[in-house]
Coordinates of C-alpha atoms and ligand atoms in Angstrom, one line a residue:
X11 CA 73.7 123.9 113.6
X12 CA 75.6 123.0 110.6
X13 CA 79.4 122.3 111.2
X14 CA 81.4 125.0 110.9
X15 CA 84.4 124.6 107.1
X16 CA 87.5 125.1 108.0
X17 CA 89.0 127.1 104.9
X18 CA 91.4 125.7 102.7
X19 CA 94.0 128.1 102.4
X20 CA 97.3 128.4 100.4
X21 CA 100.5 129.4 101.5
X22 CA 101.0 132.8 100.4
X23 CA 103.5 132.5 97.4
X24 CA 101.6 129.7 95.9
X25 CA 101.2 129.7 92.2
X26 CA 97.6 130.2 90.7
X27 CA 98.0 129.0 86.7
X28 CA 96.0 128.2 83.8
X29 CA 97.4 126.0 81.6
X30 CA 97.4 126.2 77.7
X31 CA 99.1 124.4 74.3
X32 CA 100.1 126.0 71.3
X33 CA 98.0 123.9 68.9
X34 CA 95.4 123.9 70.8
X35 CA 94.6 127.7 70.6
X36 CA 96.6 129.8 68.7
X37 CA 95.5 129.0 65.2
X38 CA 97.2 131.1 62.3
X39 CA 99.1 127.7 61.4
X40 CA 100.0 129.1 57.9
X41 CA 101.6 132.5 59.5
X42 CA 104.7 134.4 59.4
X43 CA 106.9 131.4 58.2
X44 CA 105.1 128.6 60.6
X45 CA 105.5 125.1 58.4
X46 CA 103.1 121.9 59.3
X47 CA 103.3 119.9 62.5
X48 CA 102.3 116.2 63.0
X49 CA 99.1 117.7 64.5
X50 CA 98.6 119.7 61.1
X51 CA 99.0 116.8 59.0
X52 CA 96.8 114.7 60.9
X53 CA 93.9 116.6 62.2
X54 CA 93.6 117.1 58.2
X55 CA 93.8 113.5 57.4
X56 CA 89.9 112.2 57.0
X57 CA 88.6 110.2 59.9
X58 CA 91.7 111.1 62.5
X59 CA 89.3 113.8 64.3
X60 CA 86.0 114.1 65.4
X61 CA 84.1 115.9 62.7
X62 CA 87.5 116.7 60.8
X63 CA 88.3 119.9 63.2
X64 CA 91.7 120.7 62.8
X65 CA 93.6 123.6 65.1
X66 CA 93.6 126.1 61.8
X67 CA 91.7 128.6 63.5
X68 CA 91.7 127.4 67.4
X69 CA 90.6 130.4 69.5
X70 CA 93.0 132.8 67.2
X71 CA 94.9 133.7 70.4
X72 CA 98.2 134.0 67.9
X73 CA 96.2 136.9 67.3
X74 CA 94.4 137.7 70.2
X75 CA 96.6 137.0 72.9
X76 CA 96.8 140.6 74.0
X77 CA 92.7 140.2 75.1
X78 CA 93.9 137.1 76.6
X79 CA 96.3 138.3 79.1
X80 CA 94.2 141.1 79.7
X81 CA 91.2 138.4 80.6
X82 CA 93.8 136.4 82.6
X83 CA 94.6 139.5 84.9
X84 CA 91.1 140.0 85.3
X85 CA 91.1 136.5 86.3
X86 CA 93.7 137.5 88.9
X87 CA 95.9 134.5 87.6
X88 CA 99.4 135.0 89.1
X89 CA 101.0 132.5 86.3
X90 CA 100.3 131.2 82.8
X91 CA 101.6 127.8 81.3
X92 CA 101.8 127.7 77.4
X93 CA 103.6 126.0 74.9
X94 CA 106.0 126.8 72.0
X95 CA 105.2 125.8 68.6
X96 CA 108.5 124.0 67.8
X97 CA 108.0 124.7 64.0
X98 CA 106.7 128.1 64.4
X99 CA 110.1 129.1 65.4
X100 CA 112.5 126.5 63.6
X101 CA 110.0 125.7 60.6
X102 CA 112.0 122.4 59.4
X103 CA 112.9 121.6 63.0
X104 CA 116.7 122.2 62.2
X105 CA 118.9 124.9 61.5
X106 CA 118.3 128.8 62.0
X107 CA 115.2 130.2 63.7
X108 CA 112.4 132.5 62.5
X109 CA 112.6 135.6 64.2
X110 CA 108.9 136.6 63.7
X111 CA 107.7 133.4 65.1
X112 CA 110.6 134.3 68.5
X113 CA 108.8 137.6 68.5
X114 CA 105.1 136.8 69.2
X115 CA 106.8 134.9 72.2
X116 CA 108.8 138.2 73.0
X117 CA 105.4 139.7 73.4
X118 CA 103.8 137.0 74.9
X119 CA 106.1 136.9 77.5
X120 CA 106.4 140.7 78.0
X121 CA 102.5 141.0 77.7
X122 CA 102.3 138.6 80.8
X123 CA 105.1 140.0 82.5
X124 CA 103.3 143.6 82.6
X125 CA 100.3 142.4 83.5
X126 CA 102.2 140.7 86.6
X127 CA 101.7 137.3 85.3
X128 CA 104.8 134.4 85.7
X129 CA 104.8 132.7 82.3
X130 CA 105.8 128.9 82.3
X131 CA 107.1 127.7 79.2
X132 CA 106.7 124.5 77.5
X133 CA 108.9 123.3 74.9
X134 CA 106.8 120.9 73.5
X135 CA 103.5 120.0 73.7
X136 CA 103.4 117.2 70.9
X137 CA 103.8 119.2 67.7
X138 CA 106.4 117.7 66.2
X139 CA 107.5 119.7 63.2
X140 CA 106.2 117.4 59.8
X141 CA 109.3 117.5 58.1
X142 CA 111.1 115.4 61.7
X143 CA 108.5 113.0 61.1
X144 CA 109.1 112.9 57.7
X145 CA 112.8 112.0 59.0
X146 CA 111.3 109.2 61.2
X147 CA 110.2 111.2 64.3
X148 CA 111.1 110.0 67.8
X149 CA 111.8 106.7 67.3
X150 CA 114.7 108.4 65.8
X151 CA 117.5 109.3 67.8
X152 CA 118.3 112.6 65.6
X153 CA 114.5 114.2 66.8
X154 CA 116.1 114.1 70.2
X155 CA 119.4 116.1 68.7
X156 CA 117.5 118.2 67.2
X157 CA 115.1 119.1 70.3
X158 CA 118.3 120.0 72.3
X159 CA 119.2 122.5 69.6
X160 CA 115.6 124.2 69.3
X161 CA 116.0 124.2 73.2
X162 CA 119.0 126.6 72.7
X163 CA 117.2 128.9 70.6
X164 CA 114.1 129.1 72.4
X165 CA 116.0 129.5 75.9
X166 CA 118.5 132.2 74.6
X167 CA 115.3 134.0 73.0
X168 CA 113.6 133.9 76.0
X169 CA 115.7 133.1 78.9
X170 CA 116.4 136.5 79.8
X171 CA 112.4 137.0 81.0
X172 CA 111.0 133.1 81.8
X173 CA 112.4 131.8 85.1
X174 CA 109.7 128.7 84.8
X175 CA 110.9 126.3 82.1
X176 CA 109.3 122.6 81.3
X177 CA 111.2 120.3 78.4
X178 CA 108.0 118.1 77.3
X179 CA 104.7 117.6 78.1
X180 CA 103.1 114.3 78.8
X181 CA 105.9 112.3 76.6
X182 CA 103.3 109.5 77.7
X183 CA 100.2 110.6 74.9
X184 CA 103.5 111.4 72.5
X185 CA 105.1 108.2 72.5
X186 CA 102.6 105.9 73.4
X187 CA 99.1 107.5 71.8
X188 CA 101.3 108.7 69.0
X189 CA 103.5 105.7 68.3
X190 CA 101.6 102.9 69.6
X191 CA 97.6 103.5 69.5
X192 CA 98.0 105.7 66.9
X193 CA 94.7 108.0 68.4
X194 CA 97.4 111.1 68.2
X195 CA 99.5 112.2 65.7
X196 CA 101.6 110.9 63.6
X197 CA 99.0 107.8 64.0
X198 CA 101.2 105.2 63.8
X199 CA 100.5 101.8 65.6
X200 CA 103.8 100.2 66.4
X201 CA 104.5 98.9 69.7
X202 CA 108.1 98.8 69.2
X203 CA 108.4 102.6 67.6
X204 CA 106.5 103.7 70.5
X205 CA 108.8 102.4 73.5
X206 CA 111.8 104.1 71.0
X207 CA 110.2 106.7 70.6
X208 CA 109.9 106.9 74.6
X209 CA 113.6 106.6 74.8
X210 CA 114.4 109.3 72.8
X211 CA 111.6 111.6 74.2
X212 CA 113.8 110.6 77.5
X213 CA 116.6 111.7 76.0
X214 CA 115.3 114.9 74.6
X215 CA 114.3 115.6 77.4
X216 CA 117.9 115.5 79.2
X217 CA 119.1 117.2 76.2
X218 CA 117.0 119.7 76.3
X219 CA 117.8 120.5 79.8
X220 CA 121.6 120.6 79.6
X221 CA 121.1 123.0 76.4
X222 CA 118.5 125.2 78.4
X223 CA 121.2 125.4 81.4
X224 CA 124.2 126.1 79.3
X225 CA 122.3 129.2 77.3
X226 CA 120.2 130.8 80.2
X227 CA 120.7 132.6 83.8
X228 CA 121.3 130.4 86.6
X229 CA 118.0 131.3 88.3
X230 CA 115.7 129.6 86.1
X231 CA 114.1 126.2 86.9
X232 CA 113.9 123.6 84.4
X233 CA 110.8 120.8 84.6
X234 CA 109.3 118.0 83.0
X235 CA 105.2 117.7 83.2
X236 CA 104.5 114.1 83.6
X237 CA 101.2 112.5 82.8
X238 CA 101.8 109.9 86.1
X239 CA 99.3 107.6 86.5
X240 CA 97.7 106.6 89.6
X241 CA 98.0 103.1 89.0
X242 CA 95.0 100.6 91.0
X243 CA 95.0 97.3 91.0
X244 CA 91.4 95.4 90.8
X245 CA 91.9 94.0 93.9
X246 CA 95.0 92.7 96.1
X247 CA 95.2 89.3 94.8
X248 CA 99.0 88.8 93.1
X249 CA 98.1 88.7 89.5
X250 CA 96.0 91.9 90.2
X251 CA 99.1 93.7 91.5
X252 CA 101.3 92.2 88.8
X253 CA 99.1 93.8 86.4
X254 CA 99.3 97.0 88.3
X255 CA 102.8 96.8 88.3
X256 CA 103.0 96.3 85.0
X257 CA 100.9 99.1 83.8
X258 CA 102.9 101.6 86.7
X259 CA 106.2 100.6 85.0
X260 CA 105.1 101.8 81.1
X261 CA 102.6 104.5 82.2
X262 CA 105.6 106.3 85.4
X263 CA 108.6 104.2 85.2
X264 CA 109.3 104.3 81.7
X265 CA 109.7 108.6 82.1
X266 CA 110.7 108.9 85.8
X267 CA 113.0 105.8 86.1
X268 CA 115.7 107.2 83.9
X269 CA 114.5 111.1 84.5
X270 CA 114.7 110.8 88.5
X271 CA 117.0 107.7 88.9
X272 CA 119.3 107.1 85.9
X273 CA 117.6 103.7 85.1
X274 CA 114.8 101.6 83.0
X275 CA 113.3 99.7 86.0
X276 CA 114.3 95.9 85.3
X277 CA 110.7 95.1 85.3
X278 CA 109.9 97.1 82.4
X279 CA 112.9 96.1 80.8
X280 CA 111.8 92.0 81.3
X281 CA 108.4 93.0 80.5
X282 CA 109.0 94.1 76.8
X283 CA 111.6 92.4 75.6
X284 CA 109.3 90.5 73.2
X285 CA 108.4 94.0 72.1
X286 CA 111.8 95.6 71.7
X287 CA 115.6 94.4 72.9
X288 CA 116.4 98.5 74.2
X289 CA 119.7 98.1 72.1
X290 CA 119.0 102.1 71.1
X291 CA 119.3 103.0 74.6
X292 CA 123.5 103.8 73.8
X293 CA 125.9 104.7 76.3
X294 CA 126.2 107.8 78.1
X295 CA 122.4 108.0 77.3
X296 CA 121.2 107.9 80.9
X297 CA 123.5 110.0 82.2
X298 CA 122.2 112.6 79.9
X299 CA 118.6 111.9 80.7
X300 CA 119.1 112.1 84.4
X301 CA 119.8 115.7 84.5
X302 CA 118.9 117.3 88.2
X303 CA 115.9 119.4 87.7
X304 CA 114.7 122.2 89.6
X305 CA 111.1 121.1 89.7
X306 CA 108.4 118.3 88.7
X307 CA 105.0 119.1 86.8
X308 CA 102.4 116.7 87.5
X309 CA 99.8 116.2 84.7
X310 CA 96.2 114.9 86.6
X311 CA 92.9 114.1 85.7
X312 CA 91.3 110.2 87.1
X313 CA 93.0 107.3 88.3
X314 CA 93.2 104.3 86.1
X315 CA 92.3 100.6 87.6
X316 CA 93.2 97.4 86.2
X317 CA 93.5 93.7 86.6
X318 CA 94.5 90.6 85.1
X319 CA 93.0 89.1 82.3
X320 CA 93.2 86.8 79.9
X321 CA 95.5 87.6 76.6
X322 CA 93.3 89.3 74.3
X323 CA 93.7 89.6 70.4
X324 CA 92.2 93.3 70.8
X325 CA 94.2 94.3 73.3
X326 CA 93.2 96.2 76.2
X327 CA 90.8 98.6 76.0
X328 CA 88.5 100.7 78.6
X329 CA 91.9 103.0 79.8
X330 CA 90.6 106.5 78.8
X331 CA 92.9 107.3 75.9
X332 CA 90.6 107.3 72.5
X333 CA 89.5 104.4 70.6
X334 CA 91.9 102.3 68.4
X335 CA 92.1 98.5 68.2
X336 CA 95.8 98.7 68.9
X337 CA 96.8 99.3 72.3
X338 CA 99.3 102.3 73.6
X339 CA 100.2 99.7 76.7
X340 CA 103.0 97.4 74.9
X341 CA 103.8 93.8 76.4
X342 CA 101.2 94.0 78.1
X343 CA 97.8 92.8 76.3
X344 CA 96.9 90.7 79.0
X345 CA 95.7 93.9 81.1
X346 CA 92.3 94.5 81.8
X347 CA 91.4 98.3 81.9
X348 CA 88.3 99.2 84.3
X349 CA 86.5 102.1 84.8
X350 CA 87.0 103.8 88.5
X351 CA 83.5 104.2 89.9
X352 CA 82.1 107.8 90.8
X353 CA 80.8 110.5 88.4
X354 CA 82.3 111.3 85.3
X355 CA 83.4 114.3 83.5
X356 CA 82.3 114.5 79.9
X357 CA 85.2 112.7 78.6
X358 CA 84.2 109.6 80.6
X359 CA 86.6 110.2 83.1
X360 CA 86.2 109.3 86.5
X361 CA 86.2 112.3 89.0
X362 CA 88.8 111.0 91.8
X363 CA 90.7 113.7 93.9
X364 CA 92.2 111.3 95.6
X365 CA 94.4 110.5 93.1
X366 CA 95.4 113.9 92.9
X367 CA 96.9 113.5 96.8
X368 CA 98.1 110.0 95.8
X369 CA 100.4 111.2 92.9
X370 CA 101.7 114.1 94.6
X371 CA 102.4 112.0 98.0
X372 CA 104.0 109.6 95.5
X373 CA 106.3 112.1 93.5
X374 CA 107.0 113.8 97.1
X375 CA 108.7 110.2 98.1
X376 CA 110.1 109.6 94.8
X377 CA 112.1 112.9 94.7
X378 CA 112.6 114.2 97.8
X379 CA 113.2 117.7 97.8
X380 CA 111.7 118.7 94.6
X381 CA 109.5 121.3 94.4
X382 CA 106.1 120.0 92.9
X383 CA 103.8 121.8 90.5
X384 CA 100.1 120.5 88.9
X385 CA 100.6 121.4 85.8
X386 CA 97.5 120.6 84.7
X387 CA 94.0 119.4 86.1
X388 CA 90.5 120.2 85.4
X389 CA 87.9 118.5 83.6
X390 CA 85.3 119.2 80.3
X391 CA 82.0 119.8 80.9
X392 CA 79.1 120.3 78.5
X393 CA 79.0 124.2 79.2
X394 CA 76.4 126.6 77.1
X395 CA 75.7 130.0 77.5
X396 CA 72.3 130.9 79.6
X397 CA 69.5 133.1 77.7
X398 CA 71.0 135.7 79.7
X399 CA 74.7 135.2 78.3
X400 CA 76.1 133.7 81.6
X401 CA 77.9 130.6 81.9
X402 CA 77.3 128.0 84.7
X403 CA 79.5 125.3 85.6
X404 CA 78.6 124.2 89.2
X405 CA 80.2 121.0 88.5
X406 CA 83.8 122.4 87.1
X407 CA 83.6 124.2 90.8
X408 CA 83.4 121.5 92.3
X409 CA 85.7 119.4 90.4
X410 CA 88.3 122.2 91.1
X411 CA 87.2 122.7 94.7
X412 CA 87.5 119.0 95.3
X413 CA 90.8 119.0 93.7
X414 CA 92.7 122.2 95.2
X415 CA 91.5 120.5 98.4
X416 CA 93.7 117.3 97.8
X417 CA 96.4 119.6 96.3
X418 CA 96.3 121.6 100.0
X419 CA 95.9 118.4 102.3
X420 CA 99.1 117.1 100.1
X421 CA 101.1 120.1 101.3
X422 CA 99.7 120.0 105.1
X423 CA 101.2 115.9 104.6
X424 CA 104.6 117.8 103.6
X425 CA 104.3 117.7 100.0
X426 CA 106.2 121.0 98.8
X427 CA 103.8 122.1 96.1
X428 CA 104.6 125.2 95.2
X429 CA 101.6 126.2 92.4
X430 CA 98.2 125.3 90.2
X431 CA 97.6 125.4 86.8
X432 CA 93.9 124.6 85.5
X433 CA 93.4 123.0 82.5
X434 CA 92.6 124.4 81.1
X435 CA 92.4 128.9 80.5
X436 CA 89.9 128.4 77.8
X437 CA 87.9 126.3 75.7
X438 CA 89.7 125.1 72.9
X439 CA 90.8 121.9 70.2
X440 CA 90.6 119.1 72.5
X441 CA 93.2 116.9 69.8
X442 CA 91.4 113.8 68.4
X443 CA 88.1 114.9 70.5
X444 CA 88.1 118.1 68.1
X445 CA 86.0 121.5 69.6
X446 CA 83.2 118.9 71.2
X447 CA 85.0 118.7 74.8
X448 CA 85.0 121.9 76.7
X449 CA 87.8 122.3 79.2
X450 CA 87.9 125.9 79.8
X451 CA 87.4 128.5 82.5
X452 CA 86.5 130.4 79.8
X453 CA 83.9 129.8 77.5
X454 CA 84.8 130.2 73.6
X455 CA 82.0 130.9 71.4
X456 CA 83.7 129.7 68.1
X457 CA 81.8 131.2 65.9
X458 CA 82.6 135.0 66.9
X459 CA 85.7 133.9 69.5
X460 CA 84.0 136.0 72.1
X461 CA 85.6 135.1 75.7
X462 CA 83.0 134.5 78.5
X463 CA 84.4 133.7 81.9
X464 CA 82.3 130.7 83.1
X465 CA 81.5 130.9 86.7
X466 CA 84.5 128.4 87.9
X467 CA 86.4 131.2 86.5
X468 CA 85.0 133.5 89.2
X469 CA 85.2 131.0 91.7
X470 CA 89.3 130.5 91.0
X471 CA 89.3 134.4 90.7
X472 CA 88.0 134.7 94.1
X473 CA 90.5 131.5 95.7
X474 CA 93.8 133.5 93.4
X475 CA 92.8 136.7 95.3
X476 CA 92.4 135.7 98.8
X477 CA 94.4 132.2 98.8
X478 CA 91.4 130.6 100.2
X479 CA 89.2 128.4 97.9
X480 CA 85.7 129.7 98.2
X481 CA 82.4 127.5 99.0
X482 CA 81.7 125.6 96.2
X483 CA 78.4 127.7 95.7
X484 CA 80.2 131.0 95.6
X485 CA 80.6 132.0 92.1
X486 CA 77.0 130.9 91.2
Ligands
IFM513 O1 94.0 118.9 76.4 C1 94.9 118.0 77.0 C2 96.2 118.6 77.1 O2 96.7 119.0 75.8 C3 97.2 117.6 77.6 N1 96.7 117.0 78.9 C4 95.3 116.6 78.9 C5 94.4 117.6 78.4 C6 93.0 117.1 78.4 O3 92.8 116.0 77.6

């Protein structure tokens, strides 16, 4: 007799999300007053994407997005994560807003909300508006200024009707991929830029929330969605966990040292001063960055493992973020990066949900009493339709399955996690990686933008409706 599973099941008011960006799928980037971002600039500059694919057309949910809350209820999502586009609504990222760029984010919002859908806004999800790059971007201190004030616009537009609010998303990829191995937008490869451009993503960020609470009801929470790594070492021998340390530091420390605890850890601090001397990090500054929040988003997809090595000209390379010969991991070239064994997603990334429990047991320590979200997790596949139209992704169930899991045995170790968000709703411009890497529960024919829900869709269907995840052989 086989053993008998014991379900996995979810406390009743947990949160089942799919998670989304606004470059990623609404397209119409030339619509109703919306100017360039650094991700419109450099997905057209030759050689910066895969095949040249730019987010121009996306999955034209700026038009569509009525079909697409209507497919989410279907779905029986109960909340939907998706990001602003900062020059949508402020096109020169200063001064007064565009009300028809506020407005498809009215009806966003009040699609979702009639549909019975909690929406969770992002502020930014790294698309900077050209024009504040143009200015110097954030390794300026006046792109932090100016966040706070398209924070006041966005959150009196909206405040009224989105309780779930989130500052930035991943500041790691913006400062570090952006600034440093210059595999995002704007491309640049400066070391120095990128840990200023950390700082004042840090101070956006505290900004943005003091602005956010000073223009909307009480009620509403205000998050940050970390990229945190789950930081290995090689093995236990000191130079190993020095190494570890050392990545931990600029990868987690660098957002949630002076986010959670007022305060660059020391080690980071000693660690890069032959990179940078931190003299833009002013007074008052961390006292503005260390706003209390009202909830943490964790960002998770593998673990990352590392060890000493010697110095290398090249830099480290191996850690999952794109290939550039200059690193995103400053002060610290003598890292080695390794790949976690196990299967792999298509993007190379190991499949490790017990990194998943590891973060969230970590961020439950970190900040006690904060109520936890994923924000995002899920994985790309190489998904293509059957002859009969259907979409099978046994291994995207069992990804999610294996993940949900380590989400549920989290809360059972008194994590409070209070909701789920896939990455991601549907296929769609995977950045650098262009249309190639396929991370949705949907399936996106881009050449008519018909919507097909994949069977992991049905799966998480079936776990939203009953808050028990299915067998991994459910939906098939
Ligand atoms: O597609 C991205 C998303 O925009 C941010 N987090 C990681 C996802 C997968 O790479």
């Amino acid at each position: 007799m086989p053993e008998p599973v014991t379900p996995v099941t979810f406390p009743p008011a947990f949160l089942w999300g799919a998670a989304t960006s606004a470059y990623q799928i609404e397209g119409a980037v030339r619509e109703d007053g919306r100017t360039p971002s650094i991700w419109d600039t450099f997905s057209h500059t030759p050689g910066k994407t895969a095949g040249g694919e730019t987010g121009d057309i996306a999955v034209e949910h700026y038009h569509r997005y009525r079909d697409d809350v209507a497919l989410m209820a279907e779905l029986g999502l109960t909340a939907y994560r998706f990001s602003i586009s900062w020059s949508r609504v402020q096109p020169t990222g200063r001064g007064p807003a565009v009300q028809r760029g506020l407005d498809f984010y009215r009806n966003l919002v009040d699609e979702l909300l009639a549909h019975g859908i909690k929406p969770a806004v992002t502020l930014y999800h790294w698309d900077l508006p050209q024009e504040l790059e143009d200015a110097g971007g954030w390794p300026e201190r006046d792109t932090a200024l100016r966040f706070a004030e398209y924070a006041q616009i966005v959150g009196d537009a909206l405040g009224d009707r989105v309780e779930q609010w989130i500052t930035l998303n991943e500041p790691w990829c913006s400062a570090f991929l952006g600034y440093g191995s210059g595999v995002h937008a704007p491309g640049r490869t400066d070391p120095a830029a990128s840990l200023r451009a950390a700082h004042h993503l840090n101070l956006a960020h505290g900004l943005g929330t003091s602005a956010l609470r000073a223009t909307m009801p009480a009620r509403n929470s205000v998050a940050v969605s970390l990229n945190s790594s789950v930081v290995r070492p090689l093995s236990q021998n000191p130079a190993d966990l020095a190494a570890a340390r050392r990545i931990d530091d600029l990868a987690n420390g660098v957002f949630h040292g002076p986010m959670l605890h007022g305060a660059y850890p020391e080690t980071l601090l000693a660690a890069t001063s032959s990179v940078t001397d931190w003299s833009y990090v002013l007074d008052g500054d961390l006292a503005a960055i260390n706003q209390p929040l009202d909830a943490l988003g964790l960002n998770y997809y593998t673990p990352t493992l590392v060890s000493a090595a010697a110095a290398s000209a090249d830099g480290p390379r191996a850690d999952g973020h794109g290939a550039s010969s200059f690193s995103p991991w400053p002060g610290a070239d003598d890292v080695a990066f390794h790949q976690t064994p196990g299967e792999r997603t298509e993007m190379g990334w190991t499949i490790d949900p017990t990194g998943l429990h590891d973060l969230i047991m970590r961020y439950s320590g970190e900040a006690p009493g904060l109520p936890l979200y994923v924000t995002e997790n899920g994985a790309a596949y190489d998904d293509k339709p059957d002859p009969d139209g259907r979409v099978h992704d046994p291994e995207r169930i069992a990804y999610l399955h294996g993940h949900l899991s380590a989400v549920r045995r989290a809360i059972t170790d008194g994590a409070d996690v209070r909701g789920y968000y896939l990455w991601s709703l549907m296929d769609n411009f995977e950045w650098a990686y262009g249309y190639g890497k396929r991370f949705g529960a949907v399936y996106v024919d881009y050449a008519t933008q018909a919507r097909t829900p994949k069977s992991s869709a049905l799966w998480y269907r079936q776990a939203a409706r009953t808050g028990t995840l299915p067998p991994v052989t459910a939906a098939e």
